[in-house]
XYZ file of C-alpha atoms in Angstrom:
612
model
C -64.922 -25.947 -14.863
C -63.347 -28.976 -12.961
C -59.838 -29.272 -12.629
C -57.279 -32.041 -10.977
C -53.867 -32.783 -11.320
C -52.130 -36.192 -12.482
C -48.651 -37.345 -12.811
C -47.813 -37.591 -16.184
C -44.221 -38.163 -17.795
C -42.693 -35.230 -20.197
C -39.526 -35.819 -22.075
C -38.705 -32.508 -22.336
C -38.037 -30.439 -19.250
C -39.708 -26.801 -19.179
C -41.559 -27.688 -22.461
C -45.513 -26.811 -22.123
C -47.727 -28.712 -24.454
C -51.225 -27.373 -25.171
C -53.472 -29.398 -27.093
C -57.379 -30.405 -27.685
C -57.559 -34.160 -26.432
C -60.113 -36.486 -25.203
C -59.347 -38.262 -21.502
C -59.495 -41.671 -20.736
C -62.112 -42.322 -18.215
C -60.020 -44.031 -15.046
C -61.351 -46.642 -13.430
C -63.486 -45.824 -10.393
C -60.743 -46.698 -7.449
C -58.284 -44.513 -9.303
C -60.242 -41.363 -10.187
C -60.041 -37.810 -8.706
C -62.378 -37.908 -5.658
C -64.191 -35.011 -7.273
C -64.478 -36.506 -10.824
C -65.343 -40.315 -10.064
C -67.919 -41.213 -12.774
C -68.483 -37.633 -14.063
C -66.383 -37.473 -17.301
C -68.140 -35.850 -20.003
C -67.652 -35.235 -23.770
C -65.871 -31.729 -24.652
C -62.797 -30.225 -25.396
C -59.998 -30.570 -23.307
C -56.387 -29.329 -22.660
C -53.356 -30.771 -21.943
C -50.959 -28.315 -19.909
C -47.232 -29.929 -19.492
C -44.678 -28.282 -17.101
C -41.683 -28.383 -16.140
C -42.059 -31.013 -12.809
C -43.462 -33.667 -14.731
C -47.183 -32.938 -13.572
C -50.235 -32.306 -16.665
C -52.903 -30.546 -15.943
C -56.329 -30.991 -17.385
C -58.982 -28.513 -17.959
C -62.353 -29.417 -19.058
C -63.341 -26.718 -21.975
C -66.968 -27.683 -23.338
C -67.117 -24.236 -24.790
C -64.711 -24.295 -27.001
C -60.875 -22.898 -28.033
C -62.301 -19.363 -27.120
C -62.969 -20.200 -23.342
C -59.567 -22.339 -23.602
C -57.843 -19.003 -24.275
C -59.772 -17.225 -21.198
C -58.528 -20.336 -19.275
C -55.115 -19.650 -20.387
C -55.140 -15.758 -19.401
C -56.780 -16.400 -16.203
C -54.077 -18.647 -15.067
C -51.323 -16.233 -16.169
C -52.857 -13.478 -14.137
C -53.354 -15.876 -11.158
C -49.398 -16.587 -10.976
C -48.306 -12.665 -11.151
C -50.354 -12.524 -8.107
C -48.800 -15.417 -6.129
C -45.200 -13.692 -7.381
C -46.625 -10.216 -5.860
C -47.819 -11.885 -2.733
C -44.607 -13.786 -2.242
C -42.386 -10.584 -2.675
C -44.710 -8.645 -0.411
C -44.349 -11.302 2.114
C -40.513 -10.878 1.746
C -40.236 -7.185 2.246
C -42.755 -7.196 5.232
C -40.409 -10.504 7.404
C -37.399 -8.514 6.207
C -38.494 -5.115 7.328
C -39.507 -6.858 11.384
C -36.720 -8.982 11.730
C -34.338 -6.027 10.607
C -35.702 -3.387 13.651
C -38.227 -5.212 15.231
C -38.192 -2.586 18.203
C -39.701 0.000 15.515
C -42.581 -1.907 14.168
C -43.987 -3.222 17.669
C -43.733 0.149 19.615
C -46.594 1.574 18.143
C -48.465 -0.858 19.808
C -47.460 -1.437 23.013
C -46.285 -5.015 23.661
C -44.896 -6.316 26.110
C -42.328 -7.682 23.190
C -38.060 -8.420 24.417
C -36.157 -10.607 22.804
C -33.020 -10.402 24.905
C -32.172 -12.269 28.334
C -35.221 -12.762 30.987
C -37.617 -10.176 29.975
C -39.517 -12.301 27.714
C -43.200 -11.799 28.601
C -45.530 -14.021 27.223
C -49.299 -14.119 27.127
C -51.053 -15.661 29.816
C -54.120 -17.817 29.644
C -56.158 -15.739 32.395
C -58.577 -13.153 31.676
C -57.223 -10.369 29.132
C -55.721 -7.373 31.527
C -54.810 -3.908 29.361
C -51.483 -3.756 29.196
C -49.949 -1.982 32.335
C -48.647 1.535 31.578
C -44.532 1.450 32.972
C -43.247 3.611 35.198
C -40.378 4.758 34.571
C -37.753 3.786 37.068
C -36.128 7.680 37.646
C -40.016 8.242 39.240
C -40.082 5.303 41.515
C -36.282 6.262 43.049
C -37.602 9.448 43.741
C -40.390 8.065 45.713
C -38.264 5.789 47.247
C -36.464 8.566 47.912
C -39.035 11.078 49.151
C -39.956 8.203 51.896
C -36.323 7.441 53.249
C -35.531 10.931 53.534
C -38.983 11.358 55.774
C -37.453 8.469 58.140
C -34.174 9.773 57.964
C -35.232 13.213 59.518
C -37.057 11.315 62.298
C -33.893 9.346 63.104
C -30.690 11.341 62.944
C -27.434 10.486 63.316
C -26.540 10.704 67.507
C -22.924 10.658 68.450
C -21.195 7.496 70.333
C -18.112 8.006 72.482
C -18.749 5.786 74.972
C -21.351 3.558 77.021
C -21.638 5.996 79.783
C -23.332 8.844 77.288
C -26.564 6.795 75.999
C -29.407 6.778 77.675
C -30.143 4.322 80.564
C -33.703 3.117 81.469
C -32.661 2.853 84.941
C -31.197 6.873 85.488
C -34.317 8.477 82.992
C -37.415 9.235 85.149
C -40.828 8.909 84.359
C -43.218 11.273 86.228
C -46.848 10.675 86.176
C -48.848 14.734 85.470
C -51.658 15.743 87.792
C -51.673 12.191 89.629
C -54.854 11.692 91.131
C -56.128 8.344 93.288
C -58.421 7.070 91.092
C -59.151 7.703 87.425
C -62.287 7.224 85.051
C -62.826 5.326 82.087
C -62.085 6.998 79.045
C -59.309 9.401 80.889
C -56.311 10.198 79.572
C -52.966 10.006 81.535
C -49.918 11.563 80.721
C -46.522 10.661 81.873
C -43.489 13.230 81.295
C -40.003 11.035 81.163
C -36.865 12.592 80.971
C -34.050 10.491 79.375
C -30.439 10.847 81.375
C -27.193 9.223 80.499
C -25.053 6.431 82.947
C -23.689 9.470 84.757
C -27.355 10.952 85.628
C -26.911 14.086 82.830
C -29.740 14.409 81.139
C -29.826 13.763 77.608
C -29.852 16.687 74.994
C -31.330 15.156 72.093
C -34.430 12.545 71.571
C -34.261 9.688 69.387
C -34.733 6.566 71.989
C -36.746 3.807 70.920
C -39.470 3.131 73.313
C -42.436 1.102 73.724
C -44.967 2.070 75.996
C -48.280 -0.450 77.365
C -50.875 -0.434 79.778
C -52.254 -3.516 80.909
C -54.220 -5.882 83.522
C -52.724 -9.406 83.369
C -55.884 -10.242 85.609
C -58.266 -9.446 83.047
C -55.890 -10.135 80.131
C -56.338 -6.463 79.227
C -53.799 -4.261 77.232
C -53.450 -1.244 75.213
C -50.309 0.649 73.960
C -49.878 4.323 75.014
C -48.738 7.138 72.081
C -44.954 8.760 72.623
C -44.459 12.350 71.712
C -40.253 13.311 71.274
C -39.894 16.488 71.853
C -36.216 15.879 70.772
C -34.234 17.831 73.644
C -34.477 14.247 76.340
C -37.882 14.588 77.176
C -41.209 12.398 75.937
C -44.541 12.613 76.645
C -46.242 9.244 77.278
C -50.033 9.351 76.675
C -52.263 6.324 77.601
C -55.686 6.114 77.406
C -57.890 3.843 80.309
C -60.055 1.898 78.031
C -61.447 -0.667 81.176
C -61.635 -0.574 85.101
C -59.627 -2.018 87.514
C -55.926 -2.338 88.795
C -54.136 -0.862 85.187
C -50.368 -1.157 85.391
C -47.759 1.605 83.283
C -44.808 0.273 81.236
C -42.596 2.319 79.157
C -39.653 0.122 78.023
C -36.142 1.633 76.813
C -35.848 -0.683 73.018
C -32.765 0.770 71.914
C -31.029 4.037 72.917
C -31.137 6.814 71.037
C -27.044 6.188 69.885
C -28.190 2.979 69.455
C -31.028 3.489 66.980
C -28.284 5.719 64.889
C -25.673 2.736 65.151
C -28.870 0.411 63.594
C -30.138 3.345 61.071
C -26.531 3.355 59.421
C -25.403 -0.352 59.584
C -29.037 -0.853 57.939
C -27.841 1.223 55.009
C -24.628 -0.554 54.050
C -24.597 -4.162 53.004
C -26.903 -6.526 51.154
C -24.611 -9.750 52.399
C -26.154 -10.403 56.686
C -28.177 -13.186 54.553
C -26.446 -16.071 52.489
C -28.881 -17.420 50.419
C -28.064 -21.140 48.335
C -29.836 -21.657 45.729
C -30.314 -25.200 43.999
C -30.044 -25.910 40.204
C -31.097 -29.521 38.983
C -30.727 -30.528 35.868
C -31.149 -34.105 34.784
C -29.127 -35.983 37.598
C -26.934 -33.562 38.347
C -28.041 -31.132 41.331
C -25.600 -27.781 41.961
C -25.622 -25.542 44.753
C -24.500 -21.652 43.763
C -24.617 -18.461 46.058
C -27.623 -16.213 45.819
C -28.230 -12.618 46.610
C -30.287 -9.589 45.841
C -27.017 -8.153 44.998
C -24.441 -10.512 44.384
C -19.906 -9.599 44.327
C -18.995 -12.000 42.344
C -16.337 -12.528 39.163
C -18.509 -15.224 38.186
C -21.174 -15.429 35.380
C -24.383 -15.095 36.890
C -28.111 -15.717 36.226
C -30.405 -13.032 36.760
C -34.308 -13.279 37.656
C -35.685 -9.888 36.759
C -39.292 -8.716 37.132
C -39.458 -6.751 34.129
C -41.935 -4.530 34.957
C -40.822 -3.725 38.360
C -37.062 -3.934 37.158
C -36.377 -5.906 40.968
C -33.987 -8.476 40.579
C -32.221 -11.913 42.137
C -28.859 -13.125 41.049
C -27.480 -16.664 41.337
C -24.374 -17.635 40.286
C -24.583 -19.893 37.022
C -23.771 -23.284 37.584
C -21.350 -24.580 34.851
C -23.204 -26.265 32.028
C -26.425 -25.862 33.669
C -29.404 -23.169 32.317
C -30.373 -20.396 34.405
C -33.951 -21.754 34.353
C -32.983 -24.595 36.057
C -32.715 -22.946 39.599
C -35.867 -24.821 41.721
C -34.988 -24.494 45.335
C -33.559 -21.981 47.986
C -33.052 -21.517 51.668
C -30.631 -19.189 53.854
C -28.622 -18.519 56.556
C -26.945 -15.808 58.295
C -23.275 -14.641 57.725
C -20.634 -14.109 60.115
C -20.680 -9.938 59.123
C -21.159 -7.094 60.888
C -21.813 -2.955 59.940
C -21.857 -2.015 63.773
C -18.808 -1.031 65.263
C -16.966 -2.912 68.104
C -18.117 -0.729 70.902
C -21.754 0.009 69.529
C -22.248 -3.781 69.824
C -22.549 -3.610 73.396
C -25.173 -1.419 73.493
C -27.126 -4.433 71.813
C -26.370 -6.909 74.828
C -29.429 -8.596 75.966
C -29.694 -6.668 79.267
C -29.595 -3.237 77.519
C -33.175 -4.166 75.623
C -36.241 -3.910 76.335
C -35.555 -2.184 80.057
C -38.316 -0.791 82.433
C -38.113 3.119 82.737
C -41.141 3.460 85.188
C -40.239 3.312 88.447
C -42.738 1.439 91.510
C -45.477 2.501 92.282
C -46.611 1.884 88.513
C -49.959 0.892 88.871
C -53.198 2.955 88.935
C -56.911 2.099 89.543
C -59.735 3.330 87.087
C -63.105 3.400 87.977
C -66.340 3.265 85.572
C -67.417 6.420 87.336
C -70.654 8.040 86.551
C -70.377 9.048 83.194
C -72.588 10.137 79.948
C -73.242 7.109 77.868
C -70.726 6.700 75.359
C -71.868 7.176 71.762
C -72.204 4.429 69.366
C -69.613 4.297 67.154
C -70.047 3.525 63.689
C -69.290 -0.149 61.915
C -65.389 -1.271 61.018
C -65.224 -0.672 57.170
C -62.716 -0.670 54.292
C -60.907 2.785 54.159
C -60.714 3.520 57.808
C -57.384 5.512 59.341
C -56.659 3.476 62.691
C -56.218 5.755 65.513
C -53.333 6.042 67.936
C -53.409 3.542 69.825
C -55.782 1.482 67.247
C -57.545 0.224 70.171
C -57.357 -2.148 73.248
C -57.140 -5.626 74.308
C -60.078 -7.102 77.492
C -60.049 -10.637 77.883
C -57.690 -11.277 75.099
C -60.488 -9.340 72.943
C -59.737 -6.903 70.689
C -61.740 -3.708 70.330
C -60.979 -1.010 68.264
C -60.916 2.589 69.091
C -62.794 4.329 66.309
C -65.135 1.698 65.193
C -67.212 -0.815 66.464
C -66.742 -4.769 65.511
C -70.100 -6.961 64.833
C -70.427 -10.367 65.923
C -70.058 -12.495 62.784
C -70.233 -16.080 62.043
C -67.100 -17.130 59.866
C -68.981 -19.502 56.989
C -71.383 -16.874 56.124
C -69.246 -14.224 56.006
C -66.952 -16.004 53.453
C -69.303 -17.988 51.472
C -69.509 -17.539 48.128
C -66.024 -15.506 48.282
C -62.417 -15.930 46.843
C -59.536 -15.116 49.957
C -56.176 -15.127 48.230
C -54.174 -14.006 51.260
C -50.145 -12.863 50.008
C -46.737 -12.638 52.053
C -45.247 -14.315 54.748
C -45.545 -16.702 57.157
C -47.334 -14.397 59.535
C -50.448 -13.959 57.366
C -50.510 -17.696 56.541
C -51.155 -18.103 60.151
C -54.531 -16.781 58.986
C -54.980 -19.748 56.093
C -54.068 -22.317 59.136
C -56.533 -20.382 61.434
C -59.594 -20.353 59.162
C -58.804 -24.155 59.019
C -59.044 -24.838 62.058
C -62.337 -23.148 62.707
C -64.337 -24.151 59.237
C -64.434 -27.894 58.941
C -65.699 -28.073 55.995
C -62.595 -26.740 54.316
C -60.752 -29.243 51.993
C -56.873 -28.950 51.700
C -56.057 -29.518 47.845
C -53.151 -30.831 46.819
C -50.658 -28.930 45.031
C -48.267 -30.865 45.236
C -45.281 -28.733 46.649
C -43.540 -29.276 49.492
C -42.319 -26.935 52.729
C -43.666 -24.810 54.966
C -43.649 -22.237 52.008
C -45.915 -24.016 49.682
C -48.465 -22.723 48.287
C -51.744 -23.688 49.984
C -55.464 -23.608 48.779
C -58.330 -24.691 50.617
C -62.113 -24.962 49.574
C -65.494 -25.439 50.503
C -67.175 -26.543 47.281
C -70.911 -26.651 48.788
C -69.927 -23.258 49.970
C -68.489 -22.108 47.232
C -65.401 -20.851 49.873
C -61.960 -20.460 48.245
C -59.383 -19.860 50.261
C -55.553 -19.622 49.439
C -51.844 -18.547 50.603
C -49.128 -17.727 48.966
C -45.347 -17.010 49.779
C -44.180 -13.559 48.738
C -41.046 -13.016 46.209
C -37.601 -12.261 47.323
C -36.054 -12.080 49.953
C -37.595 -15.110 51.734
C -34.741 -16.078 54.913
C -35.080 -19.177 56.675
C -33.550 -22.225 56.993
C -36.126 -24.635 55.620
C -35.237 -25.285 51.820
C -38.337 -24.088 49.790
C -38.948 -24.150 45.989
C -38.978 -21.527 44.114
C -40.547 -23.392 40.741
C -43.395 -20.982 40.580
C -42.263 -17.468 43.043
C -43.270 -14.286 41.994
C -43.804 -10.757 43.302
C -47.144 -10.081 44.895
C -47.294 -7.293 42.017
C -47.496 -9.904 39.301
C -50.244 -11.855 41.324
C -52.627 -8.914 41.767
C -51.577 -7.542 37.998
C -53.394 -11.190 37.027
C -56.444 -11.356 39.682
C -59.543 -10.045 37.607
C -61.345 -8.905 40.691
C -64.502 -8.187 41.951
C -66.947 -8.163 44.636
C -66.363 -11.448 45.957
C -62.605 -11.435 45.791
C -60.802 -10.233 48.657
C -56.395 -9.757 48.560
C -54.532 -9.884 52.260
C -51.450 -8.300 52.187
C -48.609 -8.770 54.699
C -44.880 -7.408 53.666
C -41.807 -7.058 56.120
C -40.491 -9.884 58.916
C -38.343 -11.183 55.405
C -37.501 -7.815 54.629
C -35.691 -6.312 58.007
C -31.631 -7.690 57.514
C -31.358 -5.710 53.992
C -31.444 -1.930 52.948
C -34.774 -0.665 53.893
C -35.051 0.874 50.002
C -35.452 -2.655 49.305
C -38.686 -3.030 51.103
C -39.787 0.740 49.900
C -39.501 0.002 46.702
C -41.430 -3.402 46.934
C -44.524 -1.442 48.964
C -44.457 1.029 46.176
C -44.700 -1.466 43.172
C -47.406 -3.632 45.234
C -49.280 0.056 45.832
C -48.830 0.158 42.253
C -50.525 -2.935 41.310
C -53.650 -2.312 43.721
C -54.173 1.143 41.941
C -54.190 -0.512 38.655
C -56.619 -3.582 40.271
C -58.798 -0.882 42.178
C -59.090 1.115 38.969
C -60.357 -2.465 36.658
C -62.631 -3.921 39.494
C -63.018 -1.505 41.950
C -65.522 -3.684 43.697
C -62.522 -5.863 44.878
C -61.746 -5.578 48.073
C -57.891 -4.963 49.339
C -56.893 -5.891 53.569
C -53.435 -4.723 54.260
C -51.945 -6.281 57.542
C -49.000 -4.450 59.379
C -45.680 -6.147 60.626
C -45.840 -7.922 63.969
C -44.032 -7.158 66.830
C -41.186 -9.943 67.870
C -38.998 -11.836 70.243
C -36.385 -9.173 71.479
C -33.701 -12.177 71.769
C -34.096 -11.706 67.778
C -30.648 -10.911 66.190
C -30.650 -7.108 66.127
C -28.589 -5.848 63.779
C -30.554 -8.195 61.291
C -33.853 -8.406 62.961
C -35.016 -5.835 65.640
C -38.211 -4.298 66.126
C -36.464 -1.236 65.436
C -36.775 -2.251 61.322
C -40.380 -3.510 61.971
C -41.152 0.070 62.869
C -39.729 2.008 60.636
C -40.786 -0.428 57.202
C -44.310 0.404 59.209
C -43.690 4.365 59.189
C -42.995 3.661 55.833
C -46.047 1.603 54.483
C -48.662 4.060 56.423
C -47.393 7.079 54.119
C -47.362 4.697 51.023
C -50.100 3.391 51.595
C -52.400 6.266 52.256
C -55.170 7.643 50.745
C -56.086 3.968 49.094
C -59.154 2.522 49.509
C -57.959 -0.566 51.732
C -58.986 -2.027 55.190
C -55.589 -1.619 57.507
C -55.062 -4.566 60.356
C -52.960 -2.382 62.540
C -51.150 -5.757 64.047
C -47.652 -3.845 65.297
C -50.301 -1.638 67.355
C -52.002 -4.412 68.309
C -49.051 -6.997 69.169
C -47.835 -4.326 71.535
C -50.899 -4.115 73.402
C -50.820 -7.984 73.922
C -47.216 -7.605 74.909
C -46.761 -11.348 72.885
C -43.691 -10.009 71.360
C -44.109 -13.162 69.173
C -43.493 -13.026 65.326
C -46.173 -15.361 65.445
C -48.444 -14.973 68.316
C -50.476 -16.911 69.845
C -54.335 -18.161 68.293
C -56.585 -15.323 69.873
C -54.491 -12.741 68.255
C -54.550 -14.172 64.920
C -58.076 -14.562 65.826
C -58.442 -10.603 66.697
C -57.133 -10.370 63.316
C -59.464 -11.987 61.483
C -62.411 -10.818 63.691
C -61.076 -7.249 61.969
C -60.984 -8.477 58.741
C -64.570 -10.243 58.665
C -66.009 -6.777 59.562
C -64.502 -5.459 56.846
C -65.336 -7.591 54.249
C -69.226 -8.201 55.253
């Protein structure tokens, strides 16, 4: 049976006309395309509807298979009238509780403010299960009350009651003339006030080193608080020669309480601008990670992670439009008048140990050392990690195997993650592989994102800038920032891709549940990559020690340590290769937040055992 359609007139509206008739053969270049030339005799029907359009039905059989025509195009329209109220009912029904219909499957689905999640083009990843936010504030919780026990709160009534460097003592146990290799030496120091009382309580922040500027050899010693005033000091004589003791009074103990509670109280040591452009117009709002204001504000929330940034919304001007930020420090202050002296220049970083402070070690005759077995992935540095010999590092409980860079990486995806500290690595591997090829991605800053390739190799190489807070001065765009969560939630993994992590410098002037929380989603994340690929293979590097002329109450190395107390008990238990680089920084004594070449160097040296 053919059938076509024609535009025919009908002088009365809704009227159908069925009758037997013969059609005119049209001329070739007005035919149906599928009934050009192919007209035969039989009996036809002419079907008139309302629209002014005929159709005809060929019907060689007769008025019997005209009346099966008929019946079959009856039934045919009750089904398209079914279909269409089906298809009703069913848009009704989704639009009218959409919540209801999707939740049996899982979707990432929102249709309010900035938690729409859309499907992305990279390889399919299984939906992440949430976690409900009451369990990750109890973690968060569970880990600041652990720090909070190991710094309690120390009364302050005046200068005279902290601890000075200069009245504590330092006494060296069973002193001999010359020590061994491989000996362990204990110091005892007893902490005393301005007035010579000694102290009651522990608490000091101190920093203890050995080292041989000859032989640019270092290594940091292990400090036991017994919490009544005294410390033991334990170093342990990795090399031979003339080895000089340093324990340095950071902060007092009253101190490290003044720090512990300004720490606490305010989001606002940090201004952050943000810029909105929007055809030629270009507004500046404040920023914050929390944000007083009476004014409406934008809000970019990481909907799984429920972390969030605020900017005040520009007038006229979309959220979405925000594309660059930088920062700078505001005039407030959580410490109190007098505690503020206590941070004075002179008052940090002072030498406890008294002269004579230097030793000699021998090699001495000695059993051969055993062989210790090769740096790999899921190794628990010891205390101290190891020990610097001409600007060297070795580690304590492994052994490190020459390794030529190229090889090691060939064939291998690096996608190193945080701040600037780690892309000291991307600018180191640079400088030493010359057949890596900068690509263009055409943002600007010291915090763009960087890649780097060898294409013969088949090398990949690439940095990029953690999510917020990010403080500096330098305006840097923040077009494409996201949490390192979200980046390793999208990385398929495998055996030839390789995640650095480095979290905390950005982190120290604001609440340290902010950073606890961000450790915890990021452990998260590497769970849920370790579980999909667990081939993949996961480098987390510590904070770096740092100038002590840093701003304290925003930046001392006080924070540093205690966001790295916190990431070793987050952390633990996963299967990931830890770059102890507080433990080493202190044993180079750079105090640096970026040190010098043949540290970053040491680094990598650590990492390239790992991964090979």
């Amino acid at each position: 049976m053919k059938v076509y359609e024609k535009q025919q007139e009908d002088g009365k509206e809704g009227r159908t006309v069925v009758a037997p008739y013969w059609p005119q053969k049209e001329p070739a270049h007005q035919a149906h395309p599928l009934l050009r030339n192919e007209t035969k005799p039989g009996l036809y029907i002419k079907v008139k509807r309302k629209g002014k359009r005929t159709c005809e039905v060929a019907q060689p059989g007769g008025v019997t298979q005209m009346i099966r025509t008929m019946k079959t195009m009856t039934s045919r329209k009750s089904l398209w009238v079914l279909l269409l109220i089906v298809i009703f009912w069913v848009s009704f029904t989704v639009f009218r509780n959409p919540s209801k219909i999707w939740a049996p499957f899982k979707l990432p689905v929102s249709f309010s403010g900035w938690n729409l999640v859309m499907k992305s083009s990279c390889p399919a990843v299984l939906p992440n299960p949430p976690v409900s936010p009451k369990e990750t504030e109890l973690r968060v919780q569970e880990v600041l009350e652990k720090l909070d026990q190991q710094i309690p709160p120390r009364p302050f009534t005046h200068l005279n009651t902290t601890t000075s460097a200069t009245h504590s003592t330092a006494t060296i146990l069973n002193p001999r003339d010359t020590y061994c290799t491989g000996d362990k030496l204990d110091v005892l120091l007893e902490a005393r006030d301005y007035l010579g009382r000694r102290k009651e309580y522990g608490g000091d922040f101190l920093r203890a080193r050995i080292s041989s500027p000859a032989l640019k050899a270092g290594a940091s010693g292990k400090v036991t608080d017994f919490n009544n005033g005294t410390y033991l000091v334990s170093f342990t004589l990795f090399w031979e020669g003339q080895v000089a003791l340093s324990i340095l009074l950071i902060h007092p103990s009253e101190g490290v309480s003044a720090l512990w509670r300004a720490r606490k109280q305010g989001y606002d040591r940090i201004v952050f601008t943000g810029l909105f452009v929007s055809g030629t117009s270009q507004v500046r709002t404040d920023c914050a990670l929390v944000l007083n204001s009476s004014a409406e504000l934008c809000q970019y929330l990481d909907a799984q992670d429920q972390e969030a940034f605020y900017c005040e919304k520009p007038p006229n001007v979309p959220c979405a439009a925000l594309t660059h930020m930088h920062s700078k420090n505001k005039e407030v202050s959580y410490l109190r008048q007098q505690e503020r002296r206590l941070f004075e220049r002179s008052n940090i970083g002072v030498e406890i140990m008294g002269k004579p402070n230097v030793i000699s070690v021998s090699k001495c005759n000695k059993e051969a050392v055993p062989a210790k077995e090769r740096c790999k992935l899921g190794m628990v540095p010891a205390i101290p990690s190891g020990h610097v010999w001409k600007n060297t590092w070795n580690p304590a409980s492994c052994s490190l195997a020459p390794i030529k860079m190229k090889d090691c990486l060939r064939g291998k995806f690096i996608h190193l993650m945080g701040d600037s500290t780690i892309r000291q690595w991307m600018e180191y591997f640079k400088s030493k592989i010359n057949t890596l090829r900068s690509v263009d991605l055409h943002e600007t800053g010291k915090l763009q994102h960087q890649l780097a390739v060898d294409l013969d190799e088949k090398i990949n190489i690439q940095w990029q800038k953690h999510g917020y807070p990010l403080i500096g001065s330098l305006v840097y765009s923040v077009k494409e920032i996201e949490n390192i969560a979200r980046i390793i939630d999208r990385t398929g993994g495998e055996k030839n891709t390789v995640i650095v992590i480095s979290l905390g410098q950005h982190f120290r002037p604001f609440p340290i549940d902010v950073f606890i929380r961000r450790a915890l989603n990021v452990h998260k994340a590497l769970q849920r990559l370790l579980l999909r690929s667990p081939d993949t293979m996961v480098v987390l590097k510590t904070e770096n020690t740092r100038e002590m002329t840093s701003d304290v109450e925003r930046l001392s190395d006080f924070h540093g340590y205690t966001q790295y107390l916190a990431l070793k008990d987050i952390f633990q238990g996963l299967n990931v290769g830890v770059i102890d680089a507080w433990d080493m920084t202190i044993a180079y004594g750079t105090n640096d937040v970026h040190p010098p070449q043949y540290v970053v160097g040491s680094q990598i040296n650590i990492f390239l055992n790992y991964i090979c």
